Amino acid sequence: MLTDPDVLLTRREVERRTGLSRSTLYRKMRNGTFPVPVKVSERAVRWRDRDIRAYVESRPRSYGEPAP
């Protein structure tokens, strides 16, 4: 799958890609353990595809396996 590193993702797409709920996303952002979004308008934010991919890649592959 080819993607542009500057593609911006909606919250729902981020939820699908990470398997995290909305409340978990925002809790992790407050704790500094999840990428913060880019404000694209007064009422809309988006996450950079490259940031979400890096987050997913940094996670352990399976239960008990350390992150890379």
XYZ file of C-alpha atoms in Angstrom:
68
model
C 0.000 0.000 0.000
C 1.534 3.285 -1.097
C 0.784 6.320 1.014
C 1.834 9.931 1.085
C 3.574 10.701 4.414
C 1.649 13.977 4.604
C -1.793 12.321 4.443
C -4.021 13.461 7.297
C -6.290 10.989 9.074
C -9.590 11.505 10.845
C -10.097 10.338 14.406
C -12.187 7.415 13.193
C -9.423 6.287 10.851
C -6.904 6.578 13.708
C -9.212 4.482 15.900
C -9.419 1.803 13.184
C -5.664 1.729 12.602
C -4.716 1.604 16.272
C -7.627 -0.306 17.785
C -7.892 2.399 20.457
C -11.114 4.099 21.526
C -11.672 7.846 21.390
C -11.274 8.241 25.146
C -8.054 6.200 25.136
C -6.605 8.311 22.306
C -7.201 11.535 24.200
C -5.981 10.076 27.506
C -2.750 8.930 25.841
C -2.307 12.370 24.256
C -2.667 14.014 27.682
C -0.053 11.589 29.049
C 2.301 12.333 26.152
C 2.247 8.747 24.870
C 0.316 9.309 21.630
C 0.859 11.728 18.725
C -1.057 14.992 18.931
C -3.224 16.036 15.990
C -2.851 18.989 13.644
C -5.578 21.601 13.800
C -6.903 21.991 10.252
C -9.772 24.368 11.001
C -11.522 25.967 13.933
C -13.378 22.739 14.707
C -11.386 19.984 13.020
C -8.173 18.125 13.784
C -6.331 15.421 11.859
C -3.413 13.137 12.630
C -0.428 12.734 10.321
C -0.333 9.277 8.754
C 3.421 9.030 9.383
C 2.940 9.746 13.118
C 0.272 7.056 13.473
C 2.345 4.530 11.506
C 5.346 5.236 13.765
C 3.158 4.776 16.856
C 1.774 1.451 15.608
C 5.266 0.211 14.676
C 6.567 1.097 18.150
C 4.017 -1.170 19.858
C 4.792 -4.779 20.868
C 3.838 -7.318 18.180
C 2.057 -9.689 20.560
C 1.420 -10.271 24.240
C 4.685 -10.400 26.161
C 6.846 -9.427 23.180
C 8.903 -6.266 23.705
C 8.489 -3.290 21.386
C 11.176 -2.895 18.725
